Coordinates of C-alpha atoms in Angstrom, one line a residue:
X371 CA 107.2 122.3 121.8
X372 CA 109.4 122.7 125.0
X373 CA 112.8 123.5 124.0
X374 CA 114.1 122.3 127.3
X375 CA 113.3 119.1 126.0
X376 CA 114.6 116.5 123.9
X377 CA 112.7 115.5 120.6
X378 CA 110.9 112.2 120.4
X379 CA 112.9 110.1 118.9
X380 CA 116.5 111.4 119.4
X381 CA 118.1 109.9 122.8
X382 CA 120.2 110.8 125.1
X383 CA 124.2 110.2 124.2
X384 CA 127.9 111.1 125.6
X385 CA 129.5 113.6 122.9
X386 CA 132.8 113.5 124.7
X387 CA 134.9 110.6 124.6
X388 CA 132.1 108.0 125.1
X389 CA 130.5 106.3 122.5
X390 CA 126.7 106.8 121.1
X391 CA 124.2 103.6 122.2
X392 CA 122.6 103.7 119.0
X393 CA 126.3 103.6 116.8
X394 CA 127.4 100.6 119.3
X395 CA 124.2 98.5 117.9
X396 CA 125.2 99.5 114.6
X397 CA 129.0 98.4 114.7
X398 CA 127.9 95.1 116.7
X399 CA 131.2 92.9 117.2
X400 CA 133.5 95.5 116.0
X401 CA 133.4 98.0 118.9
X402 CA 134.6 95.1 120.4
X403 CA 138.2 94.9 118.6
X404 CA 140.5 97.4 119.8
X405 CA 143.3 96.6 117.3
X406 CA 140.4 97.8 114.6
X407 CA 139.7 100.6 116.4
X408 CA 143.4 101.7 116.6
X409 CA 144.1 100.6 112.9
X410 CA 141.4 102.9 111.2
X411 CA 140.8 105.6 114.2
X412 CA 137.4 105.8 116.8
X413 CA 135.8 108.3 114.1
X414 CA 136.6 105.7 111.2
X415 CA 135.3 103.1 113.5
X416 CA 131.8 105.2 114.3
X417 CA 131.6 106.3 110.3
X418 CA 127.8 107.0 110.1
X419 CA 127.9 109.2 106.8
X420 CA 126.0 108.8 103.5
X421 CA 128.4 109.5 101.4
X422 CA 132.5 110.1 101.1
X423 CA 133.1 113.0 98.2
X424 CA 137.0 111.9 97.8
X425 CA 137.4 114.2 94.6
X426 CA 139.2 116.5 96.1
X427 CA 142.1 113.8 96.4
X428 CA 142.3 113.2 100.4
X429 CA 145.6 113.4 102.3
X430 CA 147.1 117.2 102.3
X431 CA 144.2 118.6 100.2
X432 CA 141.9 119.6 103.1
X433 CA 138.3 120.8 101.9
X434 CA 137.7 124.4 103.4
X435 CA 134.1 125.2 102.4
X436 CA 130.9 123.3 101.3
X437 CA 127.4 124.5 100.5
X438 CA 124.1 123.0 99.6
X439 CA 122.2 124.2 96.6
X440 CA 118.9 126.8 98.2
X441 CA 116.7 124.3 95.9
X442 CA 117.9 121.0 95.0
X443 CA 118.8 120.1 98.3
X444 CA 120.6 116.6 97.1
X445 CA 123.6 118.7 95.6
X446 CA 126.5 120.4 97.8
X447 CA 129.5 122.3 96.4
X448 CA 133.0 122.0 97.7
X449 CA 136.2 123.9 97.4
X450 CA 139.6 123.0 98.8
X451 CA 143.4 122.8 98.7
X452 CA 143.5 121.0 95.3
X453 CA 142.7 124.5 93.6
X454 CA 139.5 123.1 92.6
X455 CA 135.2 123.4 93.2
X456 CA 133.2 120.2 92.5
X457 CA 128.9 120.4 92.4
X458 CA 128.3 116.9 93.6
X459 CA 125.0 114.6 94.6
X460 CA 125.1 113.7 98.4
X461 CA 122.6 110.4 97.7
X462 CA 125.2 109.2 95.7
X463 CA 128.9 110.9 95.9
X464 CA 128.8 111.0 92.2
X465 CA 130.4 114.1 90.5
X466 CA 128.7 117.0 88.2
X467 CA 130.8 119.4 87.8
X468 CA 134.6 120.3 87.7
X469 CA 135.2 124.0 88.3
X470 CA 138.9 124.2 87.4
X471 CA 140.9 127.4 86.6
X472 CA 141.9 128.1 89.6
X473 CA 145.5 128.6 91.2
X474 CA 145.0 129.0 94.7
X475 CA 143.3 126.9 97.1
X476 CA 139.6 127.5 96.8
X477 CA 137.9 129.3 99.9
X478 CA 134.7 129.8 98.6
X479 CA 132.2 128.5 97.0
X480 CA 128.3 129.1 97.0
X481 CA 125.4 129.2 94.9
X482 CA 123.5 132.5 94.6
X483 CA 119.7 133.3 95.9
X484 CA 117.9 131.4 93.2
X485 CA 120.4 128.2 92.7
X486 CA 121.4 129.4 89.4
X487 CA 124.5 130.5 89.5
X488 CA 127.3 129.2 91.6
X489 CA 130.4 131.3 92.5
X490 CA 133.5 130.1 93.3
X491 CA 137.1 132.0 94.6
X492 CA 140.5 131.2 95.7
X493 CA 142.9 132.7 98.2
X494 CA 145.0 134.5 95.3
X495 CA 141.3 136.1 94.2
X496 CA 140.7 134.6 91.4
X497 CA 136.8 134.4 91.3
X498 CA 134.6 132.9 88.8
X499 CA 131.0 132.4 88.4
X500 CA 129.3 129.4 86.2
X501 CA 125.7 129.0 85.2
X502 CA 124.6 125.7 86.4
X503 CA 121.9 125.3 83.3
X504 CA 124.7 124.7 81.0
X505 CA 127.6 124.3 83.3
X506 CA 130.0 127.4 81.6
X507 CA 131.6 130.0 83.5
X508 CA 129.9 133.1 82.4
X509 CA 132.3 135.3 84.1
X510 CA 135.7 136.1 85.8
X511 CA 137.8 138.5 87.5
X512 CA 141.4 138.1 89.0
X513 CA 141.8 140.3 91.8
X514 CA 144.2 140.2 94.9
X515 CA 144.3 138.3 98.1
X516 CA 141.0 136.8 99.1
X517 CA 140.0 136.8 102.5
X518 CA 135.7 136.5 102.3
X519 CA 132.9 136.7 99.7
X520 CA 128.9 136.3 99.8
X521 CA 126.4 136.4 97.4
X522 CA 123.9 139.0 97.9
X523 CA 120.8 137.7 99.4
X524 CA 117.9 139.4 96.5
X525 CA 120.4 140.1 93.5
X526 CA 123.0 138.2 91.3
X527 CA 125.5 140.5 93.3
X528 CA 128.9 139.3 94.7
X529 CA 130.4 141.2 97.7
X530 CA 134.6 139.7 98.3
X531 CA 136.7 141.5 101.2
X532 CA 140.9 141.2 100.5
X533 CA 143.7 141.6 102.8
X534 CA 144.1 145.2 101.3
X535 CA 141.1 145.7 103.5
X536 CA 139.4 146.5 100.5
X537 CA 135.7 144.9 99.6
X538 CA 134.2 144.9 96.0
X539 CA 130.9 144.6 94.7
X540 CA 130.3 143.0 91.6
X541 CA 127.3 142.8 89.6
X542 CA 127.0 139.7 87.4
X543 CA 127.8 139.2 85.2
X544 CA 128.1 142.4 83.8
X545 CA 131.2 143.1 86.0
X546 CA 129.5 146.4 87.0
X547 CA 131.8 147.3 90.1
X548 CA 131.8 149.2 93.2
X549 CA 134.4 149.5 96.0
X550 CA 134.1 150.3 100.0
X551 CA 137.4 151.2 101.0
X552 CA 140.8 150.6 103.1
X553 CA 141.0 151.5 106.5
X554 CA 144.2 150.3 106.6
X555 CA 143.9 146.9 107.6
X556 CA 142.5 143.5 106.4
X557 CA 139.0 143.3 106.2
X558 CA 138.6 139.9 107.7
X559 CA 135.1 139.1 107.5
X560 CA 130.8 140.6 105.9
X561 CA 127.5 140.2 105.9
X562 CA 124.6 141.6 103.7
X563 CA 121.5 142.4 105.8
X564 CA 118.7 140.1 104.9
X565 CA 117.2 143.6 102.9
X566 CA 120.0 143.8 100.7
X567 CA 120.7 147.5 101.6
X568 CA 122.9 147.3 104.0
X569 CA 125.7 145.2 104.5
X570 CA 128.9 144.8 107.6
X571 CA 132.4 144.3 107.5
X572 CA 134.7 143.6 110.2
X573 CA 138.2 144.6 110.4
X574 CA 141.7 143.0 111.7
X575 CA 142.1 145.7 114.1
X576 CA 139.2 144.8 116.0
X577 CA 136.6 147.8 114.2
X578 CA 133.0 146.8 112.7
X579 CA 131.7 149.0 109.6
X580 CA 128.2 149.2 108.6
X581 CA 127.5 150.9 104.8
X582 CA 124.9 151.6 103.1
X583 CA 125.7 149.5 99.6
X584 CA 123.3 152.2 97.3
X585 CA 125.5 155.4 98.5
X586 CA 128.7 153.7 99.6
X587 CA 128.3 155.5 102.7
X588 CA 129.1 154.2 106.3
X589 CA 125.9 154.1 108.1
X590 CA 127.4 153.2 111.7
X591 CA 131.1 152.5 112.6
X592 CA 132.5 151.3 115.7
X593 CA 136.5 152.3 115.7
X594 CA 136.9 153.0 119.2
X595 CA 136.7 152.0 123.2
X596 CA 134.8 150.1 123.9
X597 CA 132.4 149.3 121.4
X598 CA 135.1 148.0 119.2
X599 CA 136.5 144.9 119.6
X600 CA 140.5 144.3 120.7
X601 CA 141.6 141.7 117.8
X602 CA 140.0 140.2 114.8
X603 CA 136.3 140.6 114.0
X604 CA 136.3 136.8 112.7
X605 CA 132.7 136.7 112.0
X606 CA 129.6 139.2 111.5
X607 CA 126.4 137.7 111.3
X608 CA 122.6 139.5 111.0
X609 CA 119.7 137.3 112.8
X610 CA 116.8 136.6 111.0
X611 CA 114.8 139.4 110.3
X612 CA 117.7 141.9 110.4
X613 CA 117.1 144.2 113.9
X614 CA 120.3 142.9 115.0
X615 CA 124.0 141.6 114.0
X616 CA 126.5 139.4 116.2
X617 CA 130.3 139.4 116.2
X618 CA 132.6 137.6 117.2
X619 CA 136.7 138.5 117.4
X620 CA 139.8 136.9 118.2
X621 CA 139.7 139.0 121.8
X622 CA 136.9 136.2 123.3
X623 CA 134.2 139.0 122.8
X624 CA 130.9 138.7 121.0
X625 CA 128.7 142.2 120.5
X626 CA 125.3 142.3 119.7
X627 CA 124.9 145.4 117.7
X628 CA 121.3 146.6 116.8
X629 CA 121.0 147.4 113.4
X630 CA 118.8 150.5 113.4
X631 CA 120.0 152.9 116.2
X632 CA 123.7 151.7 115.7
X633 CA 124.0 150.7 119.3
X634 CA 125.8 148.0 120.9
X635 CA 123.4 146.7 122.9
X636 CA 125.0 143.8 125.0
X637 CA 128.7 142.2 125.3
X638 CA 129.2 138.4 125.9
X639 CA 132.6 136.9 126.9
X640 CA 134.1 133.7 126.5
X641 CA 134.7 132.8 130.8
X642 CA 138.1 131.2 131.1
X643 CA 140.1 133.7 129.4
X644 CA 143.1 133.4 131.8
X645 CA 145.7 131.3 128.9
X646 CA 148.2 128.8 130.9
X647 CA 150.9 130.1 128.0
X648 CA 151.8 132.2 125.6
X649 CA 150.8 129.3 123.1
X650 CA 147.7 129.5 124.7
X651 CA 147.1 133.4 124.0
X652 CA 144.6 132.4 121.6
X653 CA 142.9 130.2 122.8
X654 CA 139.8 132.2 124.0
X655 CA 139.2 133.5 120.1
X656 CA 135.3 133.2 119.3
X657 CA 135.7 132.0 115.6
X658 CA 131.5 132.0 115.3
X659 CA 128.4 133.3 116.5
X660 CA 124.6 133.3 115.4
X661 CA 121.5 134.9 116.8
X662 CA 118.3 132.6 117.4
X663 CA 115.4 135.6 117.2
X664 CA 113.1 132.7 117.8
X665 CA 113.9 132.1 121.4
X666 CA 116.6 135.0 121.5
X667 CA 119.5 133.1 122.2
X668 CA 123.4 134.1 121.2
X669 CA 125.3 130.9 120.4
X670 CA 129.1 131.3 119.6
X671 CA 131.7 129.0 119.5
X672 CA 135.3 129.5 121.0
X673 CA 138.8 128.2 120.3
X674 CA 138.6 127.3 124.2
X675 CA 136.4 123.9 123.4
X676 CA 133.3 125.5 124.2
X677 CA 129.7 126.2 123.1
X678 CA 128.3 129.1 125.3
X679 CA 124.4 130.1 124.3
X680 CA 123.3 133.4 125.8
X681 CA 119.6 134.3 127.0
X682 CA 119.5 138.1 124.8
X683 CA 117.0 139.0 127.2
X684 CA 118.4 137.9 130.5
X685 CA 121.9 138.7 129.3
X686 CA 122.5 135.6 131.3
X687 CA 124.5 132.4 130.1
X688 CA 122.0 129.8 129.5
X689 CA 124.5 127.0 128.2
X690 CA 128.2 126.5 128.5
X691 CA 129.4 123.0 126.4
X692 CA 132.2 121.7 126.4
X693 CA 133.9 119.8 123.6
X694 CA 136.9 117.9 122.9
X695 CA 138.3 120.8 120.7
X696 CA 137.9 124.1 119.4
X697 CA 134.7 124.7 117.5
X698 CA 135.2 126.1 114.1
X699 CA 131.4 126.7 113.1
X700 CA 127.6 126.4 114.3
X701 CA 124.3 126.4 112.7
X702 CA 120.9 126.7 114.2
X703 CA 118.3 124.5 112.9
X704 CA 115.1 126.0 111.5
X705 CA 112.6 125.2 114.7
X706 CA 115.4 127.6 116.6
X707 CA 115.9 124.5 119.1
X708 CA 118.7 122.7 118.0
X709 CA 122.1 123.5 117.4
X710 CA 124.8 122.1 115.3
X711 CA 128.7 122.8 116.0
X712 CA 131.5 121.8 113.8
X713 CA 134.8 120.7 115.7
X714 CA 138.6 120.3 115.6
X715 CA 138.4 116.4 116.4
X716 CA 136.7 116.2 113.2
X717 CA 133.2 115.4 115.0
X718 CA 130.1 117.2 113.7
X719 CA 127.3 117.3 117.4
X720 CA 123.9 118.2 117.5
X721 CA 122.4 119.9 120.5
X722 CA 119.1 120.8 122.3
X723 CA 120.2 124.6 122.1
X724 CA 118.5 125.2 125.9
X725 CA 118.9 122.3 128.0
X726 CA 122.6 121.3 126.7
X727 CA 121.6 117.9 126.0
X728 CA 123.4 116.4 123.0
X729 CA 121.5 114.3 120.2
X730 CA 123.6 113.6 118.2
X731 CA 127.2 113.1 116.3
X732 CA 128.5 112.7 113.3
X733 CA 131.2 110.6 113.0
X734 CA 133.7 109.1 110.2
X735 CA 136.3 112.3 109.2
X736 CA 139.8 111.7 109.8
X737 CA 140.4 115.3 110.3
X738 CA 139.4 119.1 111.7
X739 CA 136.0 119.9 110.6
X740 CA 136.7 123.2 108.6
X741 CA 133.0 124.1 107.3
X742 CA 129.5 122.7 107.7
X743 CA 126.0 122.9 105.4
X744 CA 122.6 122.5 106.6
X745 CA 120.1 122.1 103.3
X746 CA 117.2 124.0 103.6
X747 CA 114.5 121.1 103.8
X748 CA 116.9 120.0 106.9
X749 CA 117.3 116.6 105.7
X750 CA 121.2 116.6 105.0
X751 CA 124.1 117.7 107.0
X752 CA 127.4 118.0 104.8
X753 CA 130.3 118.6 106.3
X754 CA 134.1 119.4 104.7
X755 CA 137.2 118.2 106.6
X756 CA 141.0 118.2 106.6
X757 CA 141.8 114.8 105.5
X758 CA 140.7 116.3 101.9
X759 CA 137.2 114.6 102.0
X760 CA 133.3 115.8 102.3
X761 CA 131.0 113.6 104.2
X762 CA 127.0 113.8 104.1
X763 CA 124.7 112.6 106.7
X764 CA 120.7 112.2 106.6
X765 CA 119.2 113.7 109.0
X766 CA 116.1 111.5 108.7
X767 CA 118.5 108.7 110.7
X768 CA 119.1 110.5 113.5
X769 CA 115.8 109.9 114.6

């Protein structure tokens, strides 16, 4: 298949302000009335979603992260302002589980490796993990402020990183523990290498970390000049197989660092990073970036309202898209040749990752897009948004 190409059965649309052929036929007459429109909003009026999750209570209680079980690709988990994590059914919106307990809004919430266990944590680090066969929390810790946590990728391991700058490894649920230390800052964001031996943290004052998670040792570090970044480190990300890891940081830079020698190996930049204001100063932060290792492409999305894809190769841009507002999160699909990108004007796209030509939105949130899930057998989109609700889309009617 040509990448440069769009798929049968997906047509060519406007993702900017215009509005999708194929939505238009659906809403019929009602495109048509512009005192609906402005009574229930343009993404209202386009609503193509499944399902609505309103558990989380709407209104002020935005929903900041939602996940899609690794197996039974029909149930999400969501966690949000309301201090609360709900395992729900995306066919139907109907609700399985309440994970209450929790104080603090809930930032996290995943299931591990096997779709066992489901982990959930909220700002003030209060972290619990439940066992989905009979729905109990089988353990619990109550730590300090939260700012990330992942499950490790081969073991019922959790690995958290806290505003001390601090990041824990816990083994569950025996609560065996482990702990990478301070450098005297937040430790903002981590990944575990797809191997499980290795795992990076990025730091507020713009350093990346990598340690070995058997010895505690650092492995490679980059602290200084050049090869460390000049703000954040937002996001860390390893491609597929593991040769190399992506950042992205608050200072519009992206590093590709490969994972064996330690070297930085190529430095992308967002292009406009000229800000009309002080208010604007960060504007040019690149909240998320992913490697394609099938066509070697860097994607990473920028607080500027653009998508900008990378050739790794070339070291040439390949893609720059704009949007109508910053782009909180992206996800490549499995074939490598479409890309999805969450956005602030609460529209969920899908693009041909090489030739730029968008296939597809996702309409009906009322609100910023804050988090996105992709299930595994690529038939659902879920998607978490401000206005305090969780929208799922089928795939299979995009095309």
């Amino acid at each position: 298949m040509d990448p440069d190409q769009p798929e049968e059965g997906y047509g060519a649309m406007d993702c900017g302000d215009g509005v999708a052929m194929n939505l238009d036929d659906e809403l019929g007459e009602d495109m048509e009335d512009p005192e609906l429109i402005e009574e229930i909003g343009i993404n209202q009026a386009l609503d193509n979603s499944k399902q609505t999750f309103e558990e989380h209570n709407g209104d002020e209680n935005e929903v900041y992260c939602v996940n899609v079980h690794p197996t039974q690709t029909t149930l999400a988990v969501s966690g949000g302002k309301d201090d609360k994590a709900y395992i729900w059914n995306v066919e139907t919106a109907e609700k399985l589980l309440e994970c209450s307990g929790h104080k603090d809004s809930v930032v996290f919430a995943d299931f591990n490796k096997d779709g066992t266990l489901l982990a959930t944590a909220d700002l003030g680090g209060f972290i619990q993990v439940w066992k989905l066969e009979t729905n109990q929390q089988i353990w619990s810790i109550d730590s300090s402020d939260l700012e990330w946590a992942t499950w490790h990728p081969l073991a019922n391991v959790l690995l958290v990183g806290f505003a001390s700058g601090e990041v824990y490894m816990w083994k569950v649920p025996s609560g065996d523990t482990k702990v990478f230390p301070s450098h005297s800052c937040r430790c903002m964001s981590g990944a575990i290498h797809p191997d499980g031996k290795t795992a990076v943290f990025g730091y507020e004052d713009g350093s990346v970390r990598i340690y070995d998670l058997k010895t505690s040792q650092i492995v490679h570090a980059f602290t200084k000049g050049r090869d460390s970044h000049n703000g954040e480190v937002n996001s860390v990300s390893f491609d597929q197989d593991g040769t190399n890891l992506a950042t992205a940081s608050s200072d519009g830079w992206s590093k590709i660092i490969n994972t064996s020698t330690g070297k930085v190996v190529a430095t992308y930049k967002v292009t406009n990073t000229s800000p009309s204001s002080e208010d604007d100063e960060n504007s040019v932060s690149i909240e998320c970036a992913s490697i394609n290792s099938r066509f070697n492409l860097l994607a990473f999305g920028s607080l500027d309202n653009n998508l900008y894809i990378w050739n790794l190769r070339t070291k040439q841009i390949v893609k720059k898209i704009e949007h109508p507002d910053g782009i909180t999160k992206i996800l490549w699909d499995g074939s490598g040749s479409k890309v999805f990108t969450a956005c602030l004007d609460g529209v969920c796209r899908l693009w041909n990752g090489r030739s730029g030509e968008c296939l597809f939105q996702f309409h009906g949130a009322e609100g910023s897009i804050l988090d996105i899930s992709l299930s595994k057998n690529e038939k659902w989109l879920v998607a978490a948004s401000a206005d305090g609700n969780v929208r799922s889309y089928s795939l299979e009617e995009t095309t």
